[in-house]
mmCIF file of C-alpha atoms in Angstrom:
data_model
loop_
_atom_site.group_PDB
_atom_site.id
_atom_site.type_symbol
_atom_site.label_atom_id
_atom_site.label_comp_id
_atom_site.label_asym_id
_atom_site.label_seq_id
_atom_site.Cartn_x
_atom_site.Cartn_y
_atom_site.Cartn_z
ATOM 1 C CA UNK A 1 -23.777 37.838 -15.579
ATOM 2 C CA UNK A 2 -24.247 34.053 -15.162
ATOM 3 C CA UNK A 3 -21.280 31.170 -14.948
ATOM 4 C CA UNK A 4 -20.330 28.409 -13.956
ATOM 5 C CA UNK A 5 -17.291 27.935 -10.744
ATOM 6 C CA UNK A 6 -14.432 26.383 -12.236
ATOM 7 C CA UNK A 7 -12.089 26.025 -9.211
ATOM 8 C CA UNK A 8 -12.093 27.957 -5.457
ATOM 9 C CA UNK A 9 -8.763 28.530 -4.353
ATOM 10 C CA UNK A 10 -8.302 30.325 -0.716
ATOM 11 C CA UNK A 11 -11.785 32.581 -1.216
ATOM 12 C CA UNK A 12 -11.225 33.148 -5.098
ATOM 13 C CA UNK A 13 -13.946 31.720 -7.234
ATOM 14 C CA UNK A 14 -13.065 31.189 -11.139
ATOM 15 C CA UNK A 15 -16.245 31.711 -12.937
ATOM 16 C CA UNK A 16 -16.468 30.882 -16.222
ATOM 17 C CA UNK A 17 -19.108 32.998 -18.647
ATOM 18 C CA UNK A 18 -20.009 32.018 -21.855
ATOM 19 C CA UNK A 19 -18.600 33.716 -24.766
ATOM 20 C CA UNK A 20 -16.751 35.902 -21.818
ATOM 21 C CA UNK A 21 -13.993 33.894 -20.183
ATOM 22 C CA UNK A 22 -13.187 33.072 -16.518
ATOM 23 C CA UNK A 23 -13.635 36.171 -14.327
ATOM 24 C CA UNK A 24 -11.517 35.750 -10.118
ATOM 25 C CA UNK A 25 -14.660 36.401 -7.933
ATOM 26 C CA UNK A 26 -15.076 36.995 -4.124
ATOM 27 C CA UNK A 27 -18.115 35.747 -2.566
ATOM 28 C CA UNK A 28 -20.332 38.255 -0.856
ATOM 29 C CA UNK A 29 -20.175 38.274 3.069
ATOM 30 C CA UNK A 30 -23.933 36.940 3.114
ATOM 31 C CA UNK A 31 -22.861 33.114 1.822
ATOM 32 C CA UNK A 32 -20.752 33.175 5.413
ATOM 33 C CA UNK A 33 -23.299 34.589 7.527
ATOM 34 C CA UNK A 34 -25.794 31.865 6.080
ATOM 35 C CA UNK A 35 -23.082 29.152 6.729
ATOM 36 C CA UNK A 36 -23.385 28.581 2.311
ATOM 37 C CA UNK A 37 -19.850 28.261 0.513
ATOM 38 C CA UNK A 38 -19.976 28.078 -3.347
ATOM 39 C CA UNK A 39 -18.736 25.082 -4.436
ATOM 40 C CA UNK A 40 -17.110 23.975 -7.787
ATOM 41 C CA UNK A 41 -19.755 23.159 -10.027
ATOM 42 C CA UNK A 42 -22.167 26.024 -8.696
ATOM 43 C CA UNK A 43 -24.240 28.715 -11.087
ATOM 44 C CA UNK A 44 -24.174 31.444 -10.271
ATOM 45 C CA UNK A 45 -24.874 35.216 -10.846
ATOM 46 C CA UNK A 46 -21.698 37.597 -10.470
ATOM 47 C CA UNK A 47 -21.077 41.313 -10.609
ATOM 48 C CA UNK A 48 -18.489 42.298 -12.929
ATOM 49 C CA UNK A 49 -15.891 44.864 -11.417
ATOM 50 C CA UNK A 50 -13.395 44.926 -14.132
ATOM 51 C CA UNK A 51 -14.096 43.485 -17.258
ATOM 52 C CA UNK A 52 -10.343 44.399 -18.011
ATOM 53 C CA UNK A 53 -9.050 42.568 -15.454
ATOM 54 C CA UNK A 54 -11.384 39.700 -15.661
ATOM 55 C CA UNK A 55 -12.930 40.243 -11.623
ATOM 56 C CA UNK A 56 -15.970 40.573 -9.744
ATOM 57 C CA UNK A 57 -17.755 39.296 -7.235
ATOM 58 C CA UNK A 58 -20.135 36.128 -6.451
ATOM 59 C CA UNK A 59 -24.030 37.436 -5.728
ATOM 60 C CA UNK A 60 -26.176 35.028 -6.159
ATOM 61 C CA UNK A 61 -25.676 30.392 -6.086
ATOM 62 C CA UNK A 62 -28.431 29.047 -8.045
ATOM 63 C CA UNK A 63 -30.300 26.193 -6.965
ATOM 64 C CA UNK A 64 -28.246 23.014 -6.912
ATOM 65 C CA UNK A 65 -29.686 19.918 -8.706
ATOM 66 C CA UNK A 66 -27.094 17.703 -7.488
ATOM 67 C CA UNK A 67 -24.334 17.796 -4.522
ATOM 68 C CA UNK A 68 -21.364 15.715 -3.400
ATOM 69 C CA UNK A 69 -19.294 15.466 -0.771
ATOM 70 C CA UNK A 70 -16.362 14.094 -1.594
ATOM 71 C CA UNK A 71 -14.858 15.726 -3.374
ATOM 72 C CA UNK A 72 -17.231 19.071 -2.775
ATOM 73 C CA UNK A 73 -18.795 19.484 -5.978
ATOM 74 C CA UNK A 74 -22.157 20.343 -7.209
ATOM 75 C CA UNK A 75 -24.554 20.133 -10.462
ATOM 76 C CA UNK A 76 -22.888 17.461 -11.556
ATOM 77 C CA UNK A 77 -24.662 15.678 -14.764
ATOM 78 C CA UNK A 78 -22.509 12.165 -15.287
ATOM 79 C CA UNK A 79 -19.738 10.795 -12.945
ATOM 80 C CA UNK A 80 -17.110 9.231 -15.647
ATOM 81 C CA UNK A 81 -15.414 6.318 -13.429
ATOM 82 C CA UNK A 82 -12.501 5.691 -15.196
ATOM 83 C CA UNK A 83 -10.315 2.615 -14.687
ATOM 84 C CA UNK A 84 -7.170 1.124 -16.450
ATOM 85 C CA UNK A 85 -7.612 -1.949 -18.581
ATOM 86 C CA UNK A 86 -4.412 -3.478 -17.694
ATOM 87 C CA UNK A 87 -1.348 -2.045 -16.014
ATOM 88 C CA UNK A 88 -2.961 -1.870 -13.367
ATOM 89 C CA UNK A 89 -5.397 -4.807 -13.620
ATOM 90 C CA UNK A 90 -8.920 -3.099 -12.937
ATOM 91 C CA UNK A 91 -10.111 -3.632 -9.736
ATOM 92 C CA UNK A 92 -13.922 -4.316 -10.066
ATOM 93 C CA UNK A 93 -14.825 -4.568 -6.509
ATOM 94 C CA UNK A 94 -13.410 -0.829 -6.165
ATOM 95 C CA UNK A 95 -15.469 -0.345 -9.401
ATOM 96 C CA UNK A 96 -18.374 -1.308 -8.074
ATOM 97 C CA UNK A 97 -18.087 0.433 -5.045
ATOM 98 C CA UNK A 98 -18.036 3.605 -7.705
ATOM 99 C CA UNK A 99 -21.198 2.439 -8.910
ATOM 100 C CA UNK A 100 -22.837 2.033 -5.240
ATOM 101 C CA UNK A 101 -22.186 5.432 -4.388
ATOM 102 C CA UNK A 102 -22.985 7.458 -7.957
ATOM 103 C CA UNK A 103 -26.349 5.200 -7.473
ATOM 104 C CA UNK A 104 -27.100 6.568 -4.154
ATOM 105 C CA UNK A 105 -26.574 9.860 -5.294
ATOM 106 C CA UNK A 106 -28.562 9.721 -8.726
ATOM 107 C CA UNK A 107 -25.836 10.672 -10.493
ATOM 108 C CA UNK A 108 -25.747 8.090 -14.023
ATOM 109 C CA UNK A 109 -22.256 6.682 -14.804
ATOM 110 C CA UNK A 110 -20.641 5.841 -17.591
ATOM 111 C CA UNK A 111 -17.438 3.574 -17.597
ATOM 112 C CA UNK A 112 -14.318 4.217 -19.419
ATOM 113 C CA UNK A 113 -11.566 1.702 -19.152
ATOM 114 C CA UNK A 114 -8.208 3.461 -20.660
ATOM 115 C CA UNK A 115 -5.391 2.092 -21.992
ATOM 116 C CA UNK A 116 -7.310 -0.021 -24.165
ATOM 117 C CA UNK A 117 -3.980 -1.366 -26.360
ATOM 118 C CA UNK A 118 -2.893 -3.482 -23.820
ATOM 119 C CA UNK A 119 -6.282 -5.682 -24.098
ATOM 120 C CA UNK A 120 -6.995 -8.407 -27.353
ATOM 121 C CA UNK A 121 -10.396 -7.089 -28.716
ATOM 122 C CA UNK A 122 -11.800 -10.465 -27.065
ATOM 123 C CA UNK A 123 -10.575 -9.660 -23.423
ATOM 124 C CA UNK A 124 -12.241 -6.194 -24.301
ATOM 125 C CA UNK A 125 -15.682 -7.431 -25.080
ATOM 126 C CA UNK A 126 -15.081 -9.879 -21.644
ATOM 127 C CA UNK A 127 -14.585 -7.152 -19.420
ATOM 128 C CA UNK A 128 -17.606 -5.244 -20.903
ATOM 129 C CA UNK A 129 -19.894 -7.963 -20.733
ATOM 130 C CA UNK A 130 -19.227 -8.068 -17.042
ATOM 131 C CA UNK A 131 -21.442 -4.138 -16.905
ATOM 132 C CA UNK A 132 -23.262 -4.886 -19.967
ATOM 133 C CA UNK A 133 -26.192 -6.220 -17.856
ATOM 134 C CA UNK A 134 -26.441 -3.554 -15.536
ATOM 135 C CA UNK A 135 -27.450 -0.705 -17.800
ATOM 136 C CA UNK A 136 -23.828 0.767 -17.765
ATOM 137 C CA UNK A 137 -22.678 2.162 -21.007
ATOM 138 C CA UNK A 138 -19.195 1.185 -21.436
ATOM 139 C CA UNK A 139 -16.439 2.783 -23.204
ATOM 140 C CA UNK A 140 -12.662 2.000 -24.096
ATOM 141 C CA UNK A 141 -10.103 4.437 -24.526
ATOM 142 C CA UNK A 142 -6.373 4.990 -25.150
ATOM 143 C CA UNK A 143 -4.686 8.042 -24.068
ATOM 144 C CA UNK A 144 -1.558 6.488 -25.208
ATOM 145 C CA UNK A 145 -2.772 5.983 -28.834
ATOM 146 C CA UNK A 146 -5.757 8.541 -28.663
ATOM 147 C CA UNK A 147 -8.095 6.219 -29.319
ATOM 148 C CA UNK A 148 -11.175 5.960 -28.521
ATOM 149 C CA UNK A 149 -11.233 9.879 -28.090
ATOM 150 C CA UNK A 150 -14.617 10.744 -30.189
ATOM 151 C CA UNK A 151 -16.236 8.331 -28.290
ATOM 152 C CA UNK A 152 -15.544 9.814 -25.265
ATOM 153 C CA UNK A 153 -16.708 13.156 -26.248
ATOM 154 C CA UNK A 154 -19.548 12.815 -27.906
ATOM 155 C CA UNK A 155 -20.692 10.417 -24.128
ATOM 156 C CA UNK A 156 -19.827 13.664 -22.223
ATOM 157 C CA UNK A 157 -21.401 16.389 -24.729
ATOM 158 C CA UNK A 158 -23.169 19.020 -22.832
ATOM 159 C CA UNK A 159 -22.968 17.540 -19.361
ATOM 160 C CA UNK A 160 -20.836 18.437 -16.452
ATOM 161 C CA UNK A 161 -18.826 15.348 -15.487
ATOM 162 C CA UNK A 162 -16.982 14.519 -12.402
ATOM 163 C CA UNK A 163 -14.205 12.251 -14.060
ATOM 164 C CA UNK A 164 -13.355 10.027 -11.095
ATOM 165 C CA UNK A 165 -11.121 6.745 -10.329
ATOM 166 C CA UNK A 166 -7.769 5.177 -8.684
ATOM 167 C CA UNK A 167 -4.887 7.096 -9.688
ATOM 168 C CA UNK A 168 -2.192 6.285 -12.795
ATOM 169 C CA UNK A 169 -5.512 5.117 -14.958
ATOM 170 C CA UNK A 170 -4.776 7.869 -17.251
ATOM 171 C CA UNK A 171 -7.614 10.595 -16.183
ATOM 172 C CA UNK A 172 -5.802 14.007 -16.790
ATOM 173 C CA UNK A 173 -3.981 12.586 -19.935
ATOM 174 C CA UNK A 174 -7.719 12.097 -21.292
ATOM 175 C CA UNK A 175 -8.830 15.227 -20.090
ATOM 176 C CA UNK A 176 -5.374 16.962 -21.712
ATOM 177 C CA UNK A 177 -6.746 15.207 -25.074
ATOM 178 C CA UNK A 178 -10.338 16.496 -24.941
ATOM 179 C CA UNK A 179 -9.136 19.604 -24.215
ATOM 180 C CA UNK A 180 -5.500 20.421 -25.184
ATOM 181 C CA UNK A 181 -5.155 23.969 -23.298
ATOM 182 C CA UNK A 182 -6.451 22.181 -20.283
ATOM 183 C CA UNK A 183 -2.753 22.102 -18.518
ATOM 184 C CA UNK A 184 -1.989 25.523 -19.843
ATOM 185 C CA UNK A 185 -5.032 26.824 -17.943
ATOM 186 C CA UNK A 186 -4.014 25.218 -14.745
ATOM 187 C CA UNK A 187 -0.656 26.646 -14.892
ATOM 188 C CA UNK A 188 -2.048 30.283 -15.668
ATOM 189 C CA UNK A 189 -4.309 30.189 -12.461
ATOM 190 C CA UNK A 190 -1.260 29.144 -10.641
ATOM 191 C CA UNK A 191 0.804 31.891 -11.421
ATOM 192 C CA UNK A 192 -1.708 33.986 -10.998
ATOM 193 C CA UNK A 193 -1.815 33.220 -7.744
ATOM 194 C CA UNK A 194 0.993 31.889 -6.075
ATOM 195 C CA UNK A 195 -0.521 30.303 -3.232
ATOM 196 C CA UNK A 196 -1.927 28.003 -6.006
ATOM 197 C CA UNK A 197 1.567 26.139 -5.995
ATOM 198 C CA UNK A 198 1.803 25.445 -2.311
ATOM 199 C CA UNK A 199 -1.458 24.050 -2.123
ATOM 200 C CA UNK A 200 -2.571 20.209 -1.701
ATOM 201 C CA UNK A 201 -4.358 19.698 -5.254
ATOM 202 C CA UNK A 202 -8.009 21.210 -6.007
ATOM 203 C CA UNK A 203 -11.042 20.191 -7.752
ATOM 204 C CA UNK A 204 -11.360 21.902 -10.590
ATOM 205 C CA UNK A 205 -13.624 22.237 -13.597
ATOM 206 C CA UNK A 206 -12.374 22.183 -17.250
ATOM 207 C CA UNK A 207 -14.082 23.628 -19.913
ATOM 208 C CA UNK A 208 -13.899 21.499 -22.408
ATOM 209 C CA UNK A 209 -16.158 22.942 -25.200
ATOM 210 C CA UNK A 210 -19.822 24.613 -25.478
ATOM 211 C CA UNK A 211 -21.927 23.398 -22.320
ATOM 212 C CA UNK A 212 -19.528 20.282 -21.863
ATOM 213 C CA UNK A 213 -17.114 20.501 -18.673
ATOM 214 C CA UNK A 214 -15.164 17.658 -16.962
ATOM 215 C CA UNK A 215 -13.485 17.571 -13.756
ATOM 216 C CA UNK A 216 -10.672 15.767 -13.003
ATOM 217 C CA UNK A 217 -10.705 14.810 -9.479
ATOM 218 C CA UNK A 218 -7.680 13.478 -7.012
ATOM 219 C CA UNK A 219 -7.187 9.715 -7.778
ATOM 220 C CA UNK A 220 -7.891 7.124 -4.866
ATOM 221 C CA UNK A 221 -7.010 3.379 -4.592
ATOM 222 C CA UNK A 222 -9.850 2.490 -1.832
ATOM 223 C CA UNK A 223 -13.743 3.873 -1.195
ATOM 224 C CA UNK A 224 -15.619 2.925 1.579
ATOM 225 C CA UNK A 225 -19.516 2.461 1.409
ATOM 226 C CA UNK A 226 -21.332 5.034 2.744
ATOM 227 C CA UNK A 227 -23.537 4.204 5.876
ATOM 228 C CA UNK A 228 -26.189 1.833 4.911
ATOM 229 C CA UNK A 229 -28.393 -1.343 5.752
ATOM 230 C CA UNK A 230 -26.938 -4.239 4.049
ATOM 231 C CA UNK A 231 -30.223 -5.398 3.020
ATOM 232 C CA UNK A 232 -30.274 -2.349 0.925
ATOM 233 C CA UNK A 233 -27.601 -3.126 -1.174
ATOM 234 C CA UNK A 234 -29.341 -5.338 -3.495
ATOM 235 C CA UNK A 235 -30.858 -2.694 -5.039
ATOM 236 C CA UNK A 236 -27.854 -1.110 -6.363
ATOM 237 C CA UNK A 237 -27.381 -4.364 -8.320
ATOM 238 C CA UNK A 238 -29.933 -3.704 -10.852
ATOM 239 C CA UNK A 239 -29.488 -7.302 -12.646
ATOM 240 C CA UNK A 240 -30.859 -8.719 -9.351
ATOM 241 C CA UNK A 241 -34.338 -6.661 -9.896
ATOM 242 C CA UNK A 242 -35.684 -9.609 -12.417
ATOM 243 C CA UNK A 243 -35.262 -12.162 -10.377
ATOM 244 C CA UNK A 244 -35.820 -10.787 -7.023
ATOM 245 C CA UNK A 245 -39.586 -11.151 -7.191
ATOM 246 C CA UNK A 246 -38.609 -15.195 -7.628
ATOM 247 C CA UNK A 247 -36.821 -15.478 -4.109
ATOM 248 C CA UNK A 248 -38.404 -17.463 -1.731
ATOM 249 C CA UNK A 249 -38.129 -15.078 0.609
ATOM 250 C CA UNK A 250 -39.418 -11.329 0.581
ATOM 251 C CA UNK A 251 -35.900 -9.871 1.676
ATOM 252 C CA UNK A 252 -33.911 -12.214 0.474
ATOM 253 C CA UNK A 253 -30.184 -11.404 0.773
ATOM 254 C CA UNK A 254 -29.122 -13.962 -1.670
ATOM 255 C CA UNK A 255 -26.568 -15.106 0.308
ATOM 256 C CA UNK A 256 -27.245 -18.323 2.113
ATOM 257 C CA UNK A 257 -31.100 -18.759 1.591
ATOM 258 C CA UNK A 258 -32.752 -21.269 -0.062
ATOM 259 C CA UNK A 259 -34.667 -21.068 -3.766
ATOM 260 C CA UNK A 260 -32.708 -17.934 -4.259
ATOM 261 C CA UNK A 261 -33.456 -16.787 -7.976
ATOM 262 C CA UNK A 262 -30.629 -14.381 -8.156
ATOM 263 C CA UNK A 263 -28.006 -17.418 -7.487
ATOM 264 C CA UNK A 264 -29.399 -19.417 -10.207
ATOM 265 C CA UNK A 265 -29.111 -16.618 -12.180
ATOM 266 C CA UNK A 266 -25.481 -16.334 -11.353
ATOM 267 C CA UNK A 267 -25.488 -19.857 -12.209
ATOM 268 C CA UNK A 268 -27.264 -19.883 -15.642
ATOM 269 C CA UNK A 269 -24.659 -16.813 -16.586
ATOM 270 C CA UNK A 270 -27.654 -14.367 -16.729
ATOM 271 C CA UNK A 271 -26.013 -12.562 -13.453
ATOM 272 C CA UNK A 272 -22.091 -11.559 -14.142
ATOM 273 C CA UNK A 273 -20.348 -13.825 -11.504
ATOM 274 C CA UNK A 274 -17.631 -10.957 -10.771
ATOM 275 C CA UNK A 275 -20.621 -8.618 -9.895
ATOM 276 C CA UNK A 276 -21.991 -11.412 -7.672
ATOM 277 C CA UNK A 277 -18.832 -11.818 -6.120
ATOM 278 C CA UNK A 278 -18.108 -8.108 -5.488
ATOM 279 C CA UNK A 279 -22.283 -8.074 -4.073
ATOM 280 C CA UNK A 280 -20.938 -10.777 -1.346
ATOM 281 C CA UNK A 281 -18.065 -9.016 -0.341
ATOM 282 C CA UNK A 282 -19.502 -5.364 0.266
ATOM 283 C CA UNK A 283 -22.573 -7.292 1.943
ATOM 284 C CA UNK A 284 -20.528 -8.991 4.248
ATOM 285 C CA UNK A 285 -18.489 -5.556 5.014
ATOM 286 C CA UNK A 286 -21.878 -4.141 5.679
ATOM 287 C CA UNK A 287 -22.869 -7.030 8.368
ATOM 288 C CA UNK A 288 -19.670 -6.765 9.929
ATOM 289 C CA UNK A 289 -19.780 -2.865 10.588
ATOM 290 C CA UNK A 290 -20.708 -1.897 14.428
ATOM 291 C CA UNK A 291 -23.166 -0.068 14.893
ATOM 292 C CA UNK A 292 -23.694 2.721 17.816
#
């Protein structure tokens, strides 16, 4: 039988099975002697023991399209980087960090800014002009109000999605709204398992309905880049690519060279100036790392 891992607790795998349920797995002594753990997000083939009690065991981990790190997840189809509207403002240079490292990984992203009531439609459509040039589909939501909530869905149909941003934005409230047994579920696997309780808190995958899941993963006020030249950054600024070829210079860092096409497009408003601003910072955090 084929599923998907919802959530690995202390060697116990939850496997989800379509049109079967979640069956606790153990992972066959093999993954350890090759040094492979299953991860949250994994296919994967498992033996039924009891279909009664909902068990078996973990035999085979499909190949992985996808992997991350932190937190250790795999497959994973659309990272949903949620941020609040207001309350607390949205930091964008933490946002854009987001965007850096989904980019680096290949993973597309789609941004949902929550608690959309506290915004005036016109400080809405600001904040989404500031992504609308980068090929970023944005989205507004209110968990609040349950707004928004269609939208939302239909963006993560069929995909597994790694829901991800600082915490209060209002992440698990969404979640709860796409899919309302979402906190019963939790609660069953804890009691199922006690050592579920004790433990800090785990990535897990929801199901939310047919082939779409969505995991909810521990919020975090600060992301650091991951180890790269700064003169690579550009590229993760995909406004910059039409002017690039316009730069005086072949690498240009559009910082402080001349005939820099990218800052007269900042200039002209056809590069956000918050995105160009956020670009300077995480350069200048790059030049200023050591290196050994």
């Amino acid at each position: 039988m084929q599923g998907k891992i919802l959530k690995g607790i202390g060697g116990f795998y939850y496997v989800h099975a379509a049109g079967s349920g979640v069956y606790e797995c153990r992972a066959k002594g093999i993954f350890r002697q090759q040094k492979i753990k299953p991860l949250v997000g994994d296919m994967v083939n498992i033996a039924v023991i009891s279909e009664e009690e909902k068990t078996g065991n973990v035999e085979e981990i499909l190949p992985r399209k996808n992997e991350l790190f932190r937190p250790a997840v795999a497959n994973i189809d659309l990272a949903l980087v949620v941020f609040a509207a207001a309350n607390p403002q949205p930091n964008l240079n933490l946002l854009d960090r987001f965007l850096v490292f989904m980019q680096m990984q290949q993973i597309p992203v789609t941004i949902c800014f929550n608690k959309m009531e506290l915004l005036e439609p016109q400080e809405r459509q600001a904040l989404a002009q500031i992504y609308s040039g980068c090929g970023y589909p944005v989205l507004f939501t209110s968990a609040k109000q349950a707004e928004g909530i269609d939208e939302l869905r239909l963006a993560l149909c069929g995909k597994t999605v790694a829901a991800c941003g600082p915490s209060g934005v209002g992440k698990s409230s969404l979640t709860n709204l796409l899919q309302p047994n979402a906190g019963m579920e939790t609660g069953e696997l804890s009691r199922k398992i006690s050592r579920g309780k004790q433990t800090t808190r785990h990535t897990q995958l929801v199901h939310i309905e047919g082939t779409t899941y969505l995991m909810d993963t521990p919020g975090f006020g600060s992301l650091f880049l991951p180890d790269m030249e700064k003169e690579d950054l550009g590229q993760y600024y995909t406004e910059f690519a039409p002017y690039e070829p316009q730069c005086r210079y072949v690498r240009c860092s559009h910082i402080s060279e001349p005939d820099c096409a990218v800052k007269q497009a900042v200039a002209q408003g056809s590069v956000h100036p918050a995105r160009y601003e956020n670009y300077k910072q995480l350069y200048e955090e790059l030049a200023g790392r050591k290196k050994y």
